[in-house]
Short mmCIF file of C-alpha atoms and ligand atoms in Angstrom, two decimals:
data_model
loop_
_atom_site.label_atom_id
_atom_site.label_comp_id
_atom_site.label_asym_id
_atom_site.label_seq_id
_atom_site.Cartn_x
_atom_site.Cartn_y
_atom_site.Cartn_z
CA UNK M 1 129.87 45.01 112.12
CA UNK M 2 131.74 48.59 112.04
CA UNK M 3 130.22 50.35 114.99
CA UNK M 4 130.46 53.40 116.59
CA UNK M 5 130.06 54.41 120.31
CA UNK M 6 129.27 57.91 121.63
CA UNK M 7 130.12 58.70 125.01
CA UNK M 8 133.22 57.02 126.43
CA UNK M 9 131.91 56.43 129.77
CA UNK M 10 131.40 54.00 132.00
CA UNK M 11 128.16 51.98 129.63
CA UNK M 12 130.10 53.30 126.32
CA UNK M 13 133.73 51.75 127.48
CA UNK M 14 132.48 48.44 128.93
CA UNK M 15 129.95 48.20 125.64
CA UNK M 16 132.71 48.97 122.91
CA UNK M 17 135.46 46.67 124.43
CA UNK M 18 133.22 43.82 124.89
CA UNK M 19 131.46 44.46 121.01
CA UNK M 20 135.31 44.35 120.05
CA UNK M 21 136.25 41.11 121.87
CA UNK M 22 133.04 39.53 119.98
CA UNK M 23 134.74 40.89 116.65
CA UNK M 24 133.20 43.98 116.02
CA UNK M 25 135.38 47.02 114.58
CA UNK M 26 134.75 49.43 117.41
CA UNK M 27 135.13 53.33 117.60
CA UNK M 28 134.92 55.18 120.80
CA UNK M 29 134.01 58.45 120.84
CA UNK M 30 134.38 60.82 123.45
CA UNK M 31 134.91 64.72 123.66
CA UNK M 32 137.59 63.73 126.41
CA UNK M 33 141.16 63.84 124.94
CA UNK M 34 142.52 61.90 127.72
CA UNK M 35 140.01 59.50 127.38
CA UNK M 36 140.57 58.72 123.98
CA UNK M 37 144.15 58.36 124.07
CA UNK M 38 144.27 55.99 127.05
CA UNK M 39 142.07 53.53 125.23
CA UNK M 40 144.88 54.01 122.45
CA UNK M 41 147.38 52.96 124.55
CA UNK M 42 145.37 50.26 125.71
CA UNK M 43 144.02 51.68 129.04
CA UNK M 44 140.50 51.44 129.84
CA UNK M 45 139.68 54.85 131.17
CA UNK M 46 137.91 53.53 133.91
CA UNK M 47 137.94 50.16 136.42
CA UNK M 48 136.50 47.30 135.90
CA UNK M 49 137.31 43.69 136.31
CA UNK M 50 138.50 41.81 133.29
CA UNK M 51 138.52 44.95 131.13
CA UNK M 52 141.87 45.85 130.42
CA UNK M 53 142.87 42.21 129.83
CA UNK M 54 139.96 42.44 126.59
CA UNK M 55 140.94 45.59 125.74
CA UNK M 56 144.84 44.36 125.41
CA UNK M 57 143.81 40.86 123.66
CA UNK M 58 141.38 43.26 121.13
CA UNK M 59 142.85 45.97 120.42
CA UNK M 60 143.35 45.45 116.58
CA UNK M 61 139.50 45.85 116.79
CA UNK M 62 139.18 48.88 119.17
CA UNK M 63 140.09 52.59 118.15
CA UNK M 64 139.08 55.96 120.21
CA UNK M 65 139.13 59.42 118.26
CA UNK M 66 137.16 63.08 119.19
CA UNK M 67 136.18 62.65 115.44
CA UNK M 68 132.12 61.65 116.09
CA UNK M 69 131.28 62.46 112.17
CA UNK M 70 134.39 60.64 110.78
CA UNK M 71 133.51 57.79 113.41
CA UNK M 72 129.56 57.82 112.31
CA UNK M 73 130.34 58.02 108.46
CA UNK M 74 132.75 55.15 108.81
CA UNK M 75 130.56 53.27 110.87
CA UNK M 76 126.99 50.76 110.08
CA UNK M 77 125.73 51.72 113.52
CA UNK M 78 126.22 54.44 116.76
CA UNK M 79 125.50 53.02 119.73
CA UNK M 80 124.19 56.71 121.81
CA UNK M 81 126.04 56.38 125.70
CA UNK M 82 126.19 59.57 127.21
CA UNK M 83 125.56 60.63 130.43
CA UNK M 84 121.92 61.67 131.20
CA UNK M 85 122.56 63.46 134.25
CA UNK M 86 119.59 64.39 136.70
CA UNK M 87 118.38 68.38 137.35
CA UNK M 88 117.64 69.60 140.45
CA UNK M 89 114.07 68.81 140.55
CA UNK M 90 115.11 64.66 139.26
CA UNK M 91 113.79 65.21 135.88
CA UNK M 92 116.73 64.15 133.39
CA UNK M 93 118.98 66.32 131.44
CA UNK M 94 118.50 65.63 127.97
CA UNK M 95 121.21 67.79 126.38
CA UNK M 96 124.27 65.43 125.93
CA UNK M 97 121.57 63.27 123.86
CA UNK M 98 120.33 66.22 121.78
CA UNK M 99 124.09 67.20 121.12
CA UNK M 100 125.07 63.73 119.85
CA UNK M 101 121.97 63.37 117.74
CA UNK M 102 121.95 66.53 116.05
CA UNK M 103 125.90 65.57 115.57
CA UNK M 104 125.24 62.32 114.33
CA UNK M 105 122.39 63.85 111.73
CA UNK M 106 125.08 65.95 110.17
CA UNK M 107 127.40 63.18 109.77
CA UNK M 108 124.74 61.03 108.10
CA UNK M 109 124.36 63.81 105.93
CA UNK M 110 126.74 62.85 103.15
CA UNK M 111 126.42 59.34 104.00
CA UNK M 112 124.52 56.91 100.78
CA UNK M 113 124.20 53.61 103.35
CA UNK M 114 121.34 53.50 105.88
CA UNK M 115 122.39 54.27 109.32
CA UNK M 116 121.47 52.08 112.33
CA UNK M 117 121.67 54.27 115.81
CA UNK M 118 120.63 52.46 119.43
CA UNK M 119 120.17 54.56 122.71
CA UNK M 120 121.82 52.88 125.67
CA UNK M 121 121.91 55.67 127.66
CA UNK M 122 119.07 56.09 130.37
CA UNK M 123 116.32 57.94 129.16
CA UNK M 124 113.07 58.63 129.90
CA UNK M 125 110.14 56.69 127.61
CA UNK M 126 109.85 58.76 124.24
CA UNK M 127 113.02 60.28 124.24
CA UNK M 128 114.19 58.36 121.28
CA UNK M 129 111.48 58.94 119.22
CA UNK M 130 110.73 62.64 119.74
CA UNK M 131 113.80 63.84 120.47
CA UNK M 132 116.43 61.50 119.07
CA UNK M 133 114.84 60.74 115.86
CA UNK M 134 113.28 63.85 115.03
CA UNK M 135 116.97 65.90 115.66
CA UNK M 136 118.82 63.35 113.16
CA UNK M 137 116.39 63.62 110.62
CA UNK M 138 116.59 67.53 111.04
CA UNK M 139 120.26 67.75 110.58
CA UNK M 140 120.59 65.02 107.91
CA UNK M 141 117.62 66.08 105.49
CA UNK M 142 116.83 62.04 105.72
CA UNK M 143 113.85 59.69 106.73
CA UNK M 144 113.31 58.04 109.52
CA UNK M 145 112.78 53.92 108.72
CA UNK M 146 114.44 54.62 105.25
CA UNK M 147 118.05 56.42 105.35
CA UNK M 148 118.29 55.85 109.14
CA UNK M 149 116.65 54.01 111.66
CA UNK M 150 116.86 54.23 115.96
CA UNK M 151 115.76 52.33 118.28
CA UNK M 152 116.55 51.35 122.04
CA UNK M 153 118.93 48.85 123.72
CA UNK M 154 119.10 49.58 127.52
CA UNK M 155 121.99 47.97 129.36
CA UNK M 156 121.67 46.26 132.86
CA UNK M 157 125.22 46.19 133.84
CA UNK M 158 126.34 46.15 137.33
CA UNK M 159 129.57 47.98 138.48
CA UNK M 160 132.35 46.22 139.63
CA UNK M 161 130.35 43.38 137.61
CA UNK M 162 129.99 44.92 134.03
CA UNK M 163 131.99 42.70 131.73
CA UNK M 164 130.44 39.31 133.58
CA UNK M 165 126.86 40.78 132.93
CA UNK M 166 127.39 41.57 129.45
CA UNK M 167 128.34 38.26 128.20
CA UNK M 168 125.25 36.61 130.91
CA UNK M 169 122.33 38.64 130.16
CA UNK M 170 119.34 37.79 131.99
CA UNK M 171 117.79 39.20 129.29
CA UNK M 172 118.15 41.78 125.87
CA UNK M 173 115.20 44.60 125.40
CA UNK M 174 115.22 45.27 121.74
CA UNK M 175 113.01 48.64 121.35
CA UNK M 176 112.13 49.73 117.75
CA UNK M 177 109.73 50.41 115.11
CA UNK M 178 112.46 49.81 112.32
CA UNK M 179 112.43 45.72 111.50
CA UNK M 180 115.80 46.74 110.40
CA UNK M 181 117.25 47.91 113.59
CA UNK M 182 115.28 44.79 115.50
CA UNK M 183 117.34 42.54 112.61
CA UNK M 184 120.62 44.55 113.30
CA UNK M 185 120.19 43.71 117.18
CA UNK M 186 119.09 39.98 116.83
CA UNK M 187 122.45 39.54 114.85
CA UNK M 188 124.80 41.39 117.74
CA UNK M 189 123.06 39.84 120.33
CA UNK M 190 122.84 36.28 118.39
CA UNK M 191 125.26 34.34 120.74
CA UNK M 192 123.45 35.14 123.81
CA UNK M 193 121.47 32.44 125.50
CA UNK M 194 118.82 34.35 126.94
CA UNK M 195 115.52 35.99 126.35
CA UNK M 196 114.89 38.62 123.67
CA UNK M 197 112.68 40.95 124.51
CA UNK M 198 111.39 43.02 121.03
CA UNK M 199 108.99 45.80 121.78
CA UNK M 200 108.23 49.18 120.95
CA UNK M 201 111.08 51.87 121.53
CA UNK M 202 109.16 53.62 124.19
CA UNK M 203 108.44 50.34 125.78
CA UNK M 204 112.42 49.01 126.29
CA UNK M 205 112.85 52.59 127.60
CA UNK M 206 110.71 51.96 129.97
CA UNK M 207 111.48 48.53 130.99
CA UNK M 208 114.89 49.98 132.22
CA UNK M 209 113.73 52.30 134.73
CA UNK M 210 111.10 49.79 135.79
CA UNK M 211 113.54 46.87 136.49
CA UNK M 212 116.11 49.71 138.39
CA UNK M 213 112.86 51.10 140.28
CA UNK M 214 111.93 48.15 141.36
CA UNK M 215 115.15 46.56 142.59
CA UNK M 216 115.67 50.25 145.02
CA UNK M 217 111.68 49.69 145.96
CA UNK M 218 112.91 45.58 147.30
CA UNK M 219 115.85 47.59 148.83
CA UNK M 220 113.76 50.15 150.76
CA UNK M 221 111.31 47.58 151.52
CA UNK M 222 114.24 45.38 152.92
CA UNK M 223 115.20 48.43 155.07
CA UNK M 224 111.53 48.80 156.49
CA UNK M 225 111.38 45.64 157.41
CA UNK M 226 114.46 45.86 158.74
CA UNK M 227 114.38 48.45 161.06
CA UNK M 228 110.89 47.08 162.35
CA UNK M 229 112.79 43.16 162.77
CA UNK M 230 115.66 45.59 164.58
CA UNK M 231 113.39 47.13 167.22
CA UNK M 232 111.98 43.42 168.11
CA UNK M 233 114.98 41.98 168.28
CA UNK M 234 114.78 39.82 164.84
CA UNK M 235 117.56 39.17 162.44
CA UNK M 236 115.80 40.69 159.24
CA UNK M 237 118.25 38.55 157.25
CA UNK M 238 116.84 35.32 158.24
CA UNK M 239 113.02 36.65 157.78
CA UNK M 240 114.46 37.72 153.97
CA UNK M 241 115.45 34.00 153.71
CA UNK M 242 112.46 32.68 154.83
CA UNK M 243 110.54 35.19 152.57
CA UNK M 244 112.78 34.95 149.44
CA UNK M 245 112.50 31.33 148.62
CA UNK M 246 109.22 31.93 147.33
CA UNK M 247 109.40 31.57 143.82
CA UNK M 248 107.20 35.10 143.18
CA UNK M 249 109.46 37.02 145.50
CA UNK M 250 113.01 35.87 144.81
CA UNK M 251 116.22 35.58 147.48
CA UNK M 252 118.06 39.00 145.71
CA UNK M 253 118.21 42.23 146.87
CA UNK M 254 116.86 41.94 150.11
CA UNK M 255 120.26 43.02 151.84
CA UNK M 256 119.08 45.32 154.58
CA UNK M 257 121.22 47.70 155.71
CA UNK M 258 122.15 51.29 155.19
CA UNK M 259 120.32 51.61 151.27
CA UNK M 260 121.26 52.30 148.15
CA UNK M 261 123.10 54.34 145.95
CA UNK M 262 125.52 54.59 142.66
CA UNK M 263 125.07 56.79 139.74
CA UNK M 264 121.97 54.51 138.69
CA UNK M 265 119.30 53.61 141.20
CA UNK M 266 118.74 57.24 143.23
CA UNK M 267 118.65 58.82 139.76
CA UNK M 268 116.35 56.51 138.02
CA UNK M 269 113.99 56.38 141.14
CA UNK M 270 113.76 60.17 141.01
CA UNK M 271 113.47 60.33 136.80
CA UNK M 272 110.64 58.10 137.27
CA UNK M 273 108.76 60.09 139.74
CA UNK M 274 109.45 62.85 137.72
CA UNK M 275 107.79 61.68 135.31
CA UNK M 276 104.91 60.06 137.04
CA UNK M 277 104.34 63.44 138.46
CA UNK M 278 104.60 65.32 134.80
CA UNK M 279 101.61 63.38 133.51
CA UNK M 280 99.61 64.14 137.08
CA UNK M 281 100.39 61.17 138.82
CA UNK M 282 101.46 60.60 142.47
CA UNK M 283 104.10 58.35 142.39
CA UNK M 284 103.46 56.75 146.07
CA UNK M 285 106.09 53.66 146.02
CA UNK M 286 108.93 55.37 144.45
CA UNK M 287 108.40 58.12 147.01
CA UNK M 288 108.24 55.96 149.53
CA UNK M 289 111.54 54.32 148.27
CA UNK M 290 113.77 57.46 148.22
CA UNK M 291 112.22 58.43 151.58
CA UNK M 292 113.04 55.28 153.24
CA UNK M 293 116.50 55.22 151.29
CA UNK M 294 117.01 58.72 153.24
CA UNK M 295 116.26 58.03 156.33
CA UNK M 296 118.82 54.54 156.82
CA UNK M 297 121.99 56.69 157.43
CA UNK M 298 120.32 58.66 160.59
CA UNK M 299 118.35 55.54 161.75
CA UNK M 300 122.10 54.00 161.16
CA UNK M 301 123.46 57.35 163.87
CA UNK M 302 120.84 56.57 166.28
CA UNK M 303 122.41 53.38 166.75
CA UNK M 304 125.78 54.99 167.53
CA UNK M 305 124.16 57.83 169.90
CA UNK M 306 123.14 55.24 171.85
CA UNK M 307 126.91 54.57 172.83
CA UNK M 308 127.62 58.06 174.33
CA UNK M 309 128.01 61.47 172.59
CA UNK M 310 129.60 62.09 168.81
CA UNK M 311 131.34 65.50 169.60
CA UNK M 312 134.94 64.70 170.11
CA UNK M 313 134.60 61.13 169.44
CA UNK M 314 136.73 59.34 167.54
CA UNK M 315 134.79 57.77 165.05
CA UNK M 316 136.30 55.31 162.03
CA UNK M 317 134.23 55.10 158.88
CA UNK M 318 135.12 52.13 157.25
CA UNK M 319 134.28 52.31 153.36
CA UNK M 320 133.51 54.95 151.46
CA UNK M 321 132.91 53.59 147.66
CA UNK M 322 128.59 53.39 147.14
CA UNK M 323 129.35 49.40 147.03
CA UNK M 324 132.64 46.98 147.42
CA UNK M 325 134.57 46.60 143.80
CA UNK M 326 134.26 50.27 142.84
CA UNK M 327 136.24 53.25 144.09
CA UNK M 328 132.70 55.05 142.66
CA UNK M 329 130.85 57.29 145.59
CA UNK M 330 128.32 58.80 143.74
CA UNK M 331 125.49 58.85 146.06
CA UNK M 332 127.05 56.88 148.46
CA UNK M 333 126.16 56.42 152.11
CA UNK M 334 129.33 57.24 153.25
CA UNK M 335 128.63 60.76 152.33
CA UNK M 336 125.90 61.13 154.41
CA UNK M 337 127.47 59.51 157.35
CA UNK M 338 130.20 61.77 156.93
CA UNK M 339 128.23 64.91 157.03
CA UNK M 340 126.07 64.40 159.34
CA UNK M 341 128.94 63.07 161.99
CA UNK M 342 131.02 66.01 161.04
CA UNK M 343 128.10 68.84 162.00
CA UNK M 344 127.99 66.92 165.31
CA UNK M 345 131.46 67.46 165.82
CA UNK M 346 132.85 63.73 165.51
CA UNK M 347 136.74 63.57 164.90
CA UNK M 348 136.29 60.92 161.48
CA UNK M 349 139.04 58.69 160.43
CA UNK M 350 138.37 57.01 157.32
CA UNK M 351 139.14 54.27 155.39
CA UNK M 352 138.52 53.29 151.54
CA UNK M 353 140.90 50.35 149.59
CA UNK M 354 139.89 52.38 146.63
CA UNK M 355 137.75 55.66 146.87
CA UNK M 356 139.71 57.53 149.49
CA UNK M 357 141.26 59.98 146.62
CA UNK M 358 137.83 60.69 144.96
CA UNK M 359 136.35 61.16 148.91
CA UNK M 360 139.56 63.58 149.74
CA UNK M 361 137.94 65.75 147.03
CA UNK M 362 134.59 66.36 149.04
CA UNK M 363 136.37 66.31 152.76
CA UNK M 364 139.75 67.32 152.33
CA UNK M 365 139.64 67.57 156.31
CA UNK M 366 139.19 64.53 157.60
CA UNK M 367 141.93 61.88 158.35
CA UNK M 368 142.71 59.13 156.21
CA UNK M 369 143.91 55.77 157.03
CA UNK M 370 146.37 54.12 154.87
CA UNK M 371 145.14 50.64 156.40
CA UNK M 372 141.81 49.25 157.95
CA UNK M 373 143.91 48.03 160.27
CA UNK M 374 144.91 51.80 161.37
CA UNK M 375 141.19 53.09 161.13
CA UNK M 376 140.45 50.45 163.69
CA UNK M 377 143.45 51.27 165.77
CA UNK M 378 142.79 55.13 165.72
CA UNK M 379 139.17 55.04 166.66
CA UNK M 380 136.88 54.27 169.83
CA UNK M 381 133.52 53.34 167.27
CA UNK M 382 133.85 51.93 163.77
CA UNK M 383 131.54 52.10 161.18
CA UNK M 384 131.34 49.65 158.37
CA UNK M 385 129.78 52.01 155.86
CA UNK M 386 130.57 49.18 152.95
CA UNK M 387 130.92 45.58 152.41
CA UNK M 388 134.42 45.40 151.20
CA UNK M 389 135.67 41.73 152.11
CA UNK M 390 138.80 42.49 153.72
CA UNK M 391 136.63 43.80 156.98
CA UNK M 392 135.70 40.31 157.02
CA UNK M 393 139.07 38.89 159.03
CA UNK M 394 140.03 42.50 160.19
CA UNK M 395 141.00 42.48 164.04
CA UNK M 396 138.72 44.93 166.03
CA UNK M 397 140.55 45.37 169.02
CA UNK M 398 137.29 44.61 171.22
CA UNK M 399 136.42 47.80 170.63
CA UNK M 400 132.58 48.68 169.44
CA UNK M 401 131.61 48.19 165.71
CA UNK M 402 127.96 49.33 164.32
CA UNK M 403 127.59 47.49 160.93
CA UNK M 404 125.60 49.05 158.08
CA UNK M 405 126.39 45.93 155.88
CA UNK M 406 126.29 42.99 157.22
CA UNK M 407 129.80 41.41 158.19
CA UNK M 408 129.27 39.17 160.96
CA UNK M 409 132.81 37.91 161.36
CA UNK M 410 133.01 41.18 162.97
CA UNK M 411 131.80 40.21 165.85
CA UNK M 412 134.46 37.61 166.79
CA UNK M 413 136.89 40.35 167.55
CA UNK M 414 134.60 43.37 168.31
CA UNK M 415 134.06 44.29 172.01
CA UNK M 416 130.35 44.85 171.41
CA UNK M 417 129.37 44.61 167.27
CA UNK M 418 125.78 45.41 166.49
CA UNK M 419 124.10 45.41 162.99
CA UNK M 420 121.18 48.52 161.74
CA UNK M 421 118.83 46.18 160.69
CA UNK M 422 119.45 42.76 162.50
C1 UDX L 1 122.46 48.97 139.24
C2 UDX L 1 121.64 47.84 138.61
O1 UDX L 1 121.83 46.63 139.35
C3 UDX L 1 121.99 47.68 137.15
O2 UDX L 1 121.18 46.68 136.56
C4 UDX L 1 121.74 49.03 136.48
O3 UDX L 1 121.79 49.02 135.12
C5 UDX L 1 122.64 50.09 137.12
O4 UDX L 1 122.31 50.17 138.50
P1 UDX L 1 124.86 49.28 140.28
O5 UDX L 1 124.49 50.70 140.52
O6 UDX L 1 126.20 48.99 139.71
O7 UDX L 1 123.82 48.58 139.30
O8 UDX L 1 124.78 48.58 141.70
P2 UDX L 1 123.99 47.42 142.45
O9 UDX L 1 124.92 46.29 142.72
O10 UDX L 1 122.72 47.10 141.80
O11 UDX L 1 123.74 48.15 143.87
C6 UDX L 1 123.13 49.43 143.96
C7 UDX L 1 123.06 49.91 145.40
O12 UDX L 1 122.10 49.15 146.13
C8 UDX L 1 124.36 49.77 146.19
O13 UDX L 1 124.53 50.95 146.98
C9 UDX L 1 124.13 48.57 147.09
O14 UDX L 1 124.87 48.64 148.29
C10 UDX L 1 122.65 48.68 147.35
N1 UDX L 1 122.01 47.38 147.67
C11 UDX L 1 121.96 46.40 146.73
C12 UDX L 1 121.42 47.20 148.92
O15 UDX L 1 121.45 48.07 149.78
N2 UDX L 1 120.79 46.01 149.17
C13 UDX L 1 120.72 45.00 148.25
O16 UDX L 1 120.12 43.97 148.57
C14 UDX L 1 121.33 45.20 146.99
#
């Protein structure tokens, strides 16, 4: 199929290179220049395992322009993947979505073929069909389930994880009145061995924030627990084992530790509520969630207070990125840490294998090591803040470590190594 993608970010670039690699004619389209013309020269414009090596093998089937109405007229479908970033209050910012549909409604304009358009991007339930649909038919003069059609396709990738999950789908939601746009999905999605989910458009909407919502409620429940197994001197880790092998409940994401965050789960919790609270509800669980979530990094400091005063001390943070195999910190605990150790007046030296330039940017003051190795060396306390693998074997000098994520090994070589939740 000829398809084009809107929004050349993180869901739009892992979506269009693997569409290509299954022998798609791909268009990217993105308003960033730079953007556009990596993926020309064959440069994914962001990491992520495996990418670039599709992108290289593909890249007769891949183009990337700033042209969204030649991409659209040239194309059978537009996949929408813009950023739907979150307002102060959580509710989601719709206008990236309302800009590319109104777009995409004058390209369609001229255009005699029906159109085909999905909505990967996040959005709350509805949003396709009163906002989406309505602004293309609007700017096009043309009918909904006749000249066009839209539905929704919400992705479940993982970072650091994307191109692995998009070829082994646990599942595909296919949301959409149109039978057309269901056919059009059944036939990209063919190969897959999974379920198909087809449902209303509303309803795949809403199955996205469910499944995220749900995952951060297991964290924050995980973190409970934790704390509670911490204070009684439990390993909350081996209760999660115990508890996990029940079929209903499932081993995954019951890693206690310091919570969660990315660009997905805080936002989605808090879009949710939002809109639980919109149609007078009182979203108790996913308030519970983001209050629990908040509280890890100080119940995380308590632990270290316990070791003598943070004024003056020198304190090594060690990983920054929101999870190992990203140099992403959006939302990330380390940010937190950070902040709150730096009003107390601790001396921070910090180490990242690959978010230290993007951290730089929000505390240009603090010292950066250029190995863990040297964090280690220049600090009295470290803090593993992330799970990257190399603090696996890492020497700690016998000096104290207070673990946020669960590396054990650390306590072969750390003078006294305790864990937040275990
Ligand atoms: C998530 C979802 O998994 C994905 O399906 C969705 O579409 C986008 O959001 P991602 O943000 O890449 O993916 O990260 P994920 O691996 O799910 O982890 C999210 C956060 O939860 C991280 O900060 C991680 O450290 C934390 N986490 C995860 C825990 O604290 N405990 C766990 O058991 C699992």
């Amino acid at each position: 199929m000829k398809i084009s993608i809107i929004g050349g970010g993180y869901v739009g670039t892992v979506t269009g290179i693997c569409l290509a690699e299954m022998n798609h004619e791909v268009t990217i389209v993105d308003i960033d220049r730079k953007k556009i013309d990596l993926i020309n020269q064959k440069v994914p414009p962001i990491y992520e395992p495996g990418l670039k090596e599709i992108l290289e093998r593909h890249h007769g089937f891949i183009k990337a322009t700033t042209d969204l109405m030649k991409a659209v007229k040239e194309t059978e479908i537009s996949f929408i993947c813009v950023g739907t970033p979150s307002r102060d209050d959580g509710s989601i910012d719709l206008r990236y979505i309302e800009s590319v549909s109104a777009q995409i409604g004058l390209a369609i304009k001229e255009k005699h073929e029906y159109h085909g358009v999905l909505v990967k991007s996040t959005v709350i339930p509805g949003t396709c069909d009163d906002v989406v649909t309505p602004l293309i038919a609007r700017n096009s003069g043309k009918s909904p389930g006749i000249d066009f059609g839209a539905g929704s396709n919400p992705e479940f990738l993982r970072e650091g994880r994307a191109v692995y999950d998009f070829h082994h789908p646990d599942r595909i939601v296919m949301g959409s009145e149109d039978p057309r746009i269901l056919q059009t999905m059944r036939e990209l999605y063919g190969k897959f061995d999974c379920p198909y989910v087809e449902c209303q458009t509303k309803t795949a909407e809403m199955i996205k924030y469910v499944s995220n919502a749900f995952l951060a409620i297991k964290i924050s429940y995980a973190n409970e627990i934790g704390n509670m197994c911490k204070a009684m001197g439990i390993d909350s880790y081996d209760v999660f084992k115990g508890v996990g092998l029940d079929q209903r409940i499932g081993p995954l994401f019951f890693n206690a530790g310091l919570g969660f965050g990315g660009s997905c789960f805080p936002k989605d919790v808090k879009a949710l509520k939002s809109l639980a609270e919109s149609r007078g509800q009182m979203p108790l669980l996913l308030n519970a969630a983001l209050i629990v979530n908040e509280q890890q990094p100080e119940k995380f400091i308590s632990l270290l207070r316990r070791h003598g005063p943070i004024k003056g001390r020198k304190i090594g943070l060690l990983g920054l990125a929101f999870k190992p195999g990203t140099d992403d910190i959006r939302e990330a605990k380390s940010i937190e840490v950070a902040t709150s150790l730096l009003s107390e007046g601790a001396d921070i030296v910090a180490y990242d294998p690959l978010a230290v330039d993007s951290f730089r940017t929000l505390f240009p003051g603090i010292h950066y090591a250029q190995t863990a190795g040297e964090a280690v060396e220049k600090s009295d306390v470290i803090l593993i803040i992330t799970e990257w693998p190399e603090f696996e074997n890492l020497d700690y000098r016998g000096k104290t470590v207070i673990d946020g994520r669960r590396i054990l090994k650390a306590k072969k070589t750390a003078g006294h190594y305790e864990g937040i939740c275990w």
